[in-house]
């Protein structure tokens, strides 16, 4: 999640749970393949095969220089947003990469992302993949929000510490077409992996090379996305080699923890309304939740809720346009769906929550969380820890804009960069 600027009533972020469909696809148009149905995966470059040799996943389409920061400037920018700047050693150059990937149908599409490259003398660079928190507005992605120090703070931290840091925008955000699929680990994984491939192709243009080692991290939505990338890298047959994983404040247990916390009022009420709206709208493509929005949303919200999450509505506008409580938002059927998920919706939840349950990491994993988190209940992390057998690390109390959840991105990044630097 990211801060919503200019919203006095809400000091936290709007969520990012988009729907991976072509524009206008909500009204009875072609849907995504059903849960459990395998989409096409596109051509994968084999181990040792150089990227950029054809129309393959991860092929670099364009690269644009964004900014150059000296080490002093990088420290100043990080400090301004509350990030720990003590690991800053180098200045950095930032770039926007646009690359080939696949959508939820397995069909070719493109995505964009931010690459941060340290200005040091190292020719061969270790990689950090950072997957960002929720954004519902297309420009609020890492590569298209240069003035947003919060969303760029983590990749800037890793770059200034000496890593080449990638921060994919995900599908449907930044310069990618279509709608963004929120909390869809499958497409977050493909976008993240293909961003690494694009960075590997780009670095030689600057006289640098990517090392095979990849350190994986992410915040909030990006925490489960980070686990998805780590799981895929561990499966092998990729040029890259997973080294360590450090997710921060993730919603790893949507059915068992996140939804109940919103229904019972334990999570921040206004943001629970935003999360719930985004969840039902964006998951409709893969779970057939409703045919018409008014089946689950009360009026007047049913007539405008899908517009709020098509990528064209700023987060502050979305929040102001939604009610303050779930009772004002949901119909009885909407409540019933969340209280007792069934059918394809229940299957979609099981598949998403499997990110902590269906694999055993072979590298060190540290799950970072804040026990005061008002948006993503800490039980998400403790539940994931029990399944993964990972190391669970409680973060020091930190806030950003009054939000412990957002503050955990600052505190978690400070911990993760030190840990990664120790390898």
XYZ file of C-alpha atoms in Angstrom:
423
model
C 0.000 0.000 0.000
C 1.033 3.580 -0.535
C 0.063 6.864 1.092
C -2.892 8.725 -0.350
C -1.841 12.316 -0.701
C -4.236 15.079 0.199
C -6.751 12.994 2.173
C -7.252 14.494 5.599
C -9.626 11.825 6.877
C -7.363 8.911 6.000
C -3.624 8.902 6.637
C -2.942 5.485 5.176
C -3.140 3.974 1.745
C -5.647 2.747 -0.689
C -5.301 -0.864 -1.647
C -4.161 -2.408 -4.873
C -6.361 -5.283 -5.895
C -6.933 -4.735 -9.602
C -8.623 -6.885 -12.186
C -6.520 -8.246 -14.999
C -8.815 -7.619 -17.922
C -8.829 -5.490 -21.035
C -10.499 -2.106 -20.604
C -14.255 -2.494 -20.268
C -14.078 -6.201 -19.540
C -16.302 -6.160 -16.479
C -19.598 -6.078 -18.323
C -19.949 -9.605 -19.650
C -16.825 -9.647 -21.780
C -14.236 -12.414 -21.965
C -13.055 -13.575 -18.541
C -9.729 -14.823 -17.287
C -9.068 -18.570 -17.230
C -10.679 -20.241 -14.230
C -8.815 -21.001 -11.037
C -6.752 -24.104 -11.493
C -6.719 -23.717 -15.271
C -3.139 -23.215 -16.382
C -2.544 -20.217 -18.645
C 0.149 -20.219 -21.301
C 3.519 -19.228 -19.955
C 5.216 -17.758 -23.002
C 8.744 -18.606 -24.053
C 11.173 -18.863 -21.173
C 14.838 -18.171 -21.851
C 16.739 -21.267 -20.749
C 19.599 -21.357 -18.304
C 22.592 -19.705 -19.911
C 20.530 -18.369 -22.821
C 20.986 -14.659 -23.332
C 17.770 -12.639 -23.040
C 16.687 -10.301 -25.795
C 17.069 -12.809 -28.612
C 13.429 -12.889 -29.666
C 9.847 -12.291 -28.573
C 10.337 -13.917 -25.198
C 9.251 -13.070 -21.699
C 11.452 -10.425 -20.153
C 12.636 -8.997 -23.460
C 13.460 -5.318 -23.006
C 11.273 -3.033 -25.139
C 12.494 0.362 -23.957
C 14.547 2.034 -21.245
C 14.329 5.644 -20.107
C 16.723 7.402 -17.758
C 14.763 9.050 -14.952
C 17.074 10.541 -12.304
C 20.620 10.638 -11.010
C 21.268 11.059 -7.302
C 24.596 11.575 -5.621
C 25.055 9.714 -2.339
C 24.335 12.960 -0.498
C 21.146 13.511 -2.485
C 20.045 9.906 -1.964
C 20.524 10.253 1.796
C 18.546 13.480 1.828
C 15.676 11.977 -0.137
C 15.478 8.881 2.050
C 15.627 10.892 5.273
C 12.810 13.153 4.029
C 10.492 10.128 3.898
C 11.705 8.536 7.116
C 13.779 5.755 5.538
C 17.020 4.783 7.242
C 19.862 6.245 5.179
C 22.760 4.740 7.124
C 23.461 2.083 4.474
C 23.794 4.643 1.679
C 27.246 4.240 0.152
C 26.749 5.341 -3.440
C 24.850 7.594 -5.712
C 22.384 5.941 -8.073
C 20.862 6.186 -11.526
C 17.193 5.284 -11.958
C 15.550 3.966 -15.113
C 12.103 2.994 -16.315
C 12.143 -0.323 -18.169
C 9.299 -1.562 -20.355
C 9.397 -5.275 -21.133
C 7.480 -8.241 -22.465
C 5.528 -10.450 -20.094
C 2.220 -12.375 -20.087
C -1.232 -11.586 -18.776
C -3.658 -13.814 -16.919
C -4.602 -15.544 -20.155
C -0.950 -16.335 -20.809
C -1.074 -13.962 -23.779
C 1.751 -11.538 -24.560
C 1.525 -8.131 -22.950
C 3.945 -5.573 -21.574
C 4.751 -4.157 -18.165
C 6.987 -1.474 -16.744
C 9.164 -1.142 -13.679
C 11.850 0.842 -11.908
C 15.526 -0.129 -11.996
C 17.962 1.522 -9.572
C 21.654 1.097 -10.389
C 24.439 2.110 -7.973
C 27.099 4.522 -9.188
C 30.042 2.445 -7.982
C 32.924 0.583 -9.554
C 31.425 -2.884 -9.372
C 30.879 -4.368 -12.783
C 28.896 -7.385 -11.557
C 25.937 -6.515 -9.350
C 23.796 -8.553 -7.004
C 20.082 -8.083 -7.564
C 17.309 -7.140 -5.152
C 13.697 -7.524 -6.275
C 11.376 -5.233 -4.293
C 7.641 -5.585 -4.893
C 5.634 -2.567 -3.824
C 2.501 -2.115 -1.764
C -0.963 -1.437 -3.022
C -1.850 1.226 -5.541
C -5.158 1.605 -7.359
C -4.199 4.584 -9.566
C -2.070 3.769 -12.607
C 0.510 6.602 -12.177
C 1.200 5.620 -8.547
C 3.657 2.877 -9.549
C 7.401 2.931 -8.819
C 8.520 3.880 -12.335
C 5.841 6.540 -12.904
C 5.776 8.359 -9.558
C 9.200 10.042 -9.391
C 8.079 12.536 -6.763
C 6.763 9.855 -4.413
C 9.568 9.193 -1.975
C 7.599 6.516 -0.137
C 7.019 4.236 -3.104
C 10.569 4.707 -4.420
C 12.248 4.721 -1.013
C 12.903 0.999 -0.700
C 14.433 0.420 -4.164
C 16.490 3.592 -3.697
C 17.737 2.197 -0.368
C 18.915 -1.048 -1.961
C 20.478 0.701 -4.946
C 22.388 3.159 -2.772
C 23.668 0.220 -0.707
C 25.264 -1.291 -3.827
C 22.600 -3.617 -5.252
C 20.880 -3.330 -8.613
C 17.279 -3.000 -7.422
C 14.225 -3.872 -9.522
C 10.723 -2.690 -8.582
C 8.090 -3.977 -11.025
C 5.000 -1.836 -11.446
C 2.920 -5.061 -11.839
C 0.432 -5.539 -14.663
C -1.967 -2.699 -15.353
C 0.008 -0.084 -13.407
C 2.681 2.283 -14.671
C 2.809 1.938 -18.465
C 1.281 -1.548 -18.613
C -2.073 -1.918 -20.423
C -5.291 -3.296 -18.979
C -6.444 -3.465 -15.384
C -4.209 -4.310 -12.454
C -4.755 -7.703 -10.758
C -4.515 -7.144 -7.025
C -3.286 -9.957 -4.811
C -2.953 -12.304 -7.763
C 0.335 -13.978 -6.938
C 0.516 -15.750 -10.286
C 0.677 -12.571 -12.368
C 2.719 -10.700 -9.762
C 5.255 -13.499 -10.059
C 5.493 -13.360 -13.850
C 5.785 -9.567 -13.842
C 8.525 -9.696 -11.184
C 10.527 -12.456 -12.845
C 10.324 -10.815 -16.257
C 11.428 -7.490 -14.743
C 14.573 -9.246 -13.515
C 15.156 -10.568 -17.039
C 14.716 -7.096 -18.520
C 17.216 -5.669 -16.022
C 19.688 -8.404 -16.898
C 19.409 -7.442 -20.565
C 19.710 -3.714 -19.839
C 22.727 -3.644 -17.501
C 25.358 -4.514 -20.161
C 24.337 -1.347 -22.007
C 25.822 0.527 -19.065
C 28.909 -1.625 -18.824
C 27.508 -3.673 -15.939
C 26.347 -7.252 -15.464
C 23.781 -8.945 -13.252
C 24.996 -11.646 -10.940
C 22.813 -14.706 -10.580
C 22.086 -14.107 -6.881
C 18.683 -12.513 -6.211
C 17.504 -11.182 -2.858
C 13.722 -10.921 -2.721
C 11.636 -8.553 -0.616
C 8.366 -6.659 -0.767
C 5.861 -4.768 1.353
C 2.142 -5.386 2.016
C 0.689 -6.597 -1.311
C 4.293 -6.911 -2.388
C 5.109 -9.257 0.498
C 3.013 -12.118 -0.863
C 4.242 -11.190 -4.351
C 7.797 -11.568 -3.037
C 7.023 -15.059 -1.769
C 5.553 -15.896 -5.175
C 8.746 -14.831 -6.929
C 10.882 -16.698 -4.401
C 8.847 -19.864 -4.891
C 9.228 -19.614 -8.658
C 12.974 -18.977 -8.506
C 13.465 -21.933 -6.185
C 11.721 -24.207 -8.674
C 14.784 -23.820 -10.855
C 15.236 -23.745 -14.629
C 15.753 -20.001 -14.319
C 19.047 -18.224 -14.922
C 18.700 -16.516 -11.533
C 19.484 -18.057 -8.155
C 17.423 -17.308 -5.043
C 19.601 -16.173 -2.116
C 17.341 -14.866 0.689
C 13.783 -13.605 1.205
C 12.505 -10.795 3.457
C 8.781 -9.980 3.049
C 7.285 -7.156 5.136
C 3.741 -6.976 6.583
C 2.019 -9.200 4.052
C -1.608 -10.334 3.811
C -0.680 -14.004 3.539
C -3.940 -15.392 4.955
C -6.813 -13.581 3.254
C -9.542 -16.028 4.190
C -8.438 -16.845 7.712
C -7.147 -13.479 8.912
C -7.562 -10.505 6.568
C -11.272 -10.844 5.791
C -12.296 -11.624 9.402
C -10.294 -8.645 10.675
C -12.197 -6.366 8.314
C -15.614 -7.857 9.089
C -15.113 -7.587 12.854
C -13.817 -4.014 12.752
C -10.331 -4.905 13.987
C -8.809 -3.389 10.852
C -9.089 0.328 10.099
C -12.752 0.737 9.001
C -12.376 3.132 6.070
C -9.529 1.163 4.563
C -11.458 -2.057 5.146
C -14.138 -0.597 2.875
C -11.512 0.135 0.221
C -9.909 -3.310 0.556
C -13.240 -5.107 0.386
C -14.375 -3.122 -2.645
C -11.124 -3.773 -4.466
C -11.173 -7.457 -3.558
C -14.688 -8.097 -4.861
C -14.217 -6.021 -8.015
C -10.785 -7.318 -8.911
C -11.394 -10.978 -8.147
C -14.580 -11.093 -10.174
C -12.512 -12.158 -13.220
C -11.247 -15.313 -11.602
C -14.017 -16.177 -9.169
C -17.273 -15.062 -10.867
C -18.368 -13.222 -7.733
C -21.209 -11.269 -9.343
C -22.865 -10.538 -12.682
C -23.913 -7.021 -11.692
C -22.216 -4.862 -9.031
C -25.525 -4.153 -7.278
C -25.705 -7.804 -6.259
C -22.945 -7.217 -3.689
C -22.694 -3.405 -3.399
C -25.412 -1.066 -2.236
C -26.311 1.996 -4.261
C -25.034 4.586 -4.944
C -21.699 2.750 -4.698
C -22.644 -0.092 -7.041
C -22.869 2.319 -9.966
C -19.353 3.676 -9.536
C -17.237 1.151 -7.641
C -15.761 -0.524 -10.737
C -14.657 2.867 -12.064
C -12.760 3.485 -8.846
C -10.527 0.483 -9.550
C -9.934 0.689 -13.294
C -6.637 2.559 -12.830
C -7.967 5.979 -13.812
C -9.198 7.206 -10.418
C -6.753 8.818 -7.940
C -6.686 7.094 -4.567
C -7.977 10.110 -2.653
C -10.983 10.353 -5.003
C -11.721 6.658 -4.532
C -11.569 6.934 -0.741
C -13.797 10.000 -0.623
C -16.323 8.307 -2.894
C -16.662 5.169 -0.781
C -18.600 4.973 2.513
C -17.009 4.799 5.938
C -18.329 1.391 6.950
C -18.943 -2.006 5.404
C -22.571 -1.821 6.536
C -23.078 1.104 4.176
C -21.235 -0.639 1.323
C -22.368 -4.261 1.169
C -25.644 -5.973 0.459
C -26.622 -9.069 2.469
C -25.203 -11.192 -0.351
C -21.946 -9.250 -0.225
C -21.619 -9.962 3.487
C -22.508 -13.616 2.983
C -19.778 -14.053 0.379
C -17.146 -12.803 2.800
C -18.487 -14.541 5.896
C -18.798 -17.960 4.238
C -16.851 -18.077 0.967
C -17.933 -20.867 -1.351
C -17.473 -22.137 -4.883
C -14.920 -20.439 -7.094
C -14.389 -17.620 -4.615
C -13.399 -20.095 -1.891
C -11.106 -21.885 -4.354
C -9.478 -18.582 -5.336
C -8.840 -17.789 -1.678
C -7.274 -21.203 -1.062
C -5.014 -20.793 -4.084
C -3.882 -17.330 -3.007
C -3.301 -18.338 0.604
C -1.222 -21.318 -0.545
C 1.745 -18.950 -0.953
C 2.836 -19.907 2.584
C 1.643 -23.526 2.483
C 2.615 -25.317 -0.703
C 6.405 -25.010 -0.693
C 9.364 -25.274 1.667
C 12.050 -22.602 1.218
C 15.627 -23.819 0.863
C 17.088 -20.389 1.579
C 16.805 -18.158 4.666
C 13.434 -16.385 5.014
C 12.664 -13.599 7.479
C 9.065 -12.436 7.828
C 8.977 -8.882 9.191
C 5.849 -7.466 10.832
C 4.622 -4.757 13.226
C 2.489 -5.978 16.117
C 0.480 -2.704 15.972
C -0.457 -3.011 12.296
C -3.877 -1.427 11.791
C -4.403 -2.597 8.214
C -2.883 -6.065 7.853
C -3.296 -7.990 11.102
C -0.044 -9.421 12.531
C -1.710 -12.842 12.577
C -1.102 -12.920 8.807
C 2.621 -13.142 9.516
C 2.369 -15.565 12.425
C 0.128 -17.836 10.337
C 2.567 -17.783 7.418
C 5.498 -18.379 9.745
C 3.870 -21.517 11.118
C 3.588 -22.983 7.620
C 6.903 -21.822 6.151
C 9.004 -22.555 9.245
C 10.697 -19.221 8.591
C 12.211 -16.719 11.004
C 9.645 -14.260 12.364
C 10.986 -10.783 13.150
C 8.967 -8.169 15.011
C 9.797 -4.648 13.880
C 10.425 -1.639 16.124
C 7.470 0.717 16.435
C 7.572 3.064 13.445
C 4.851 5.158 11.840
C 4.435 6.949 8.534
C 1.643 9.483 8.254
C 0.290 8.112 11.523
C 0.150 4.550 10.171
C 2.068 1.661 11.791
C 1.419 -0.413 8.666
C 3.129 2.108 6.417
C 5.820 2.616 9.031
C 6.673 -1.074 8.831
C 7.898 -0.503 5.271
C 10.471 1.950 6.631
C 11.530 -0.276 9.524
C 11.471 -3.486 7.489
C 13.540 -2.020 4.668
C 16.168 -0.877 7.179
C 16.383 -4.422 8.582
C 16.334 -6.167 5.205
C 19.075 -4.094 3.568
C 21.435 -4.846 6.449
C 20.614 -8.523 6.319
C 21.080 -8.758 2.541
C 24.374 -6.878 2.783
C 25.685 -9.536 5.195
C 25.640 -12.285 2.530
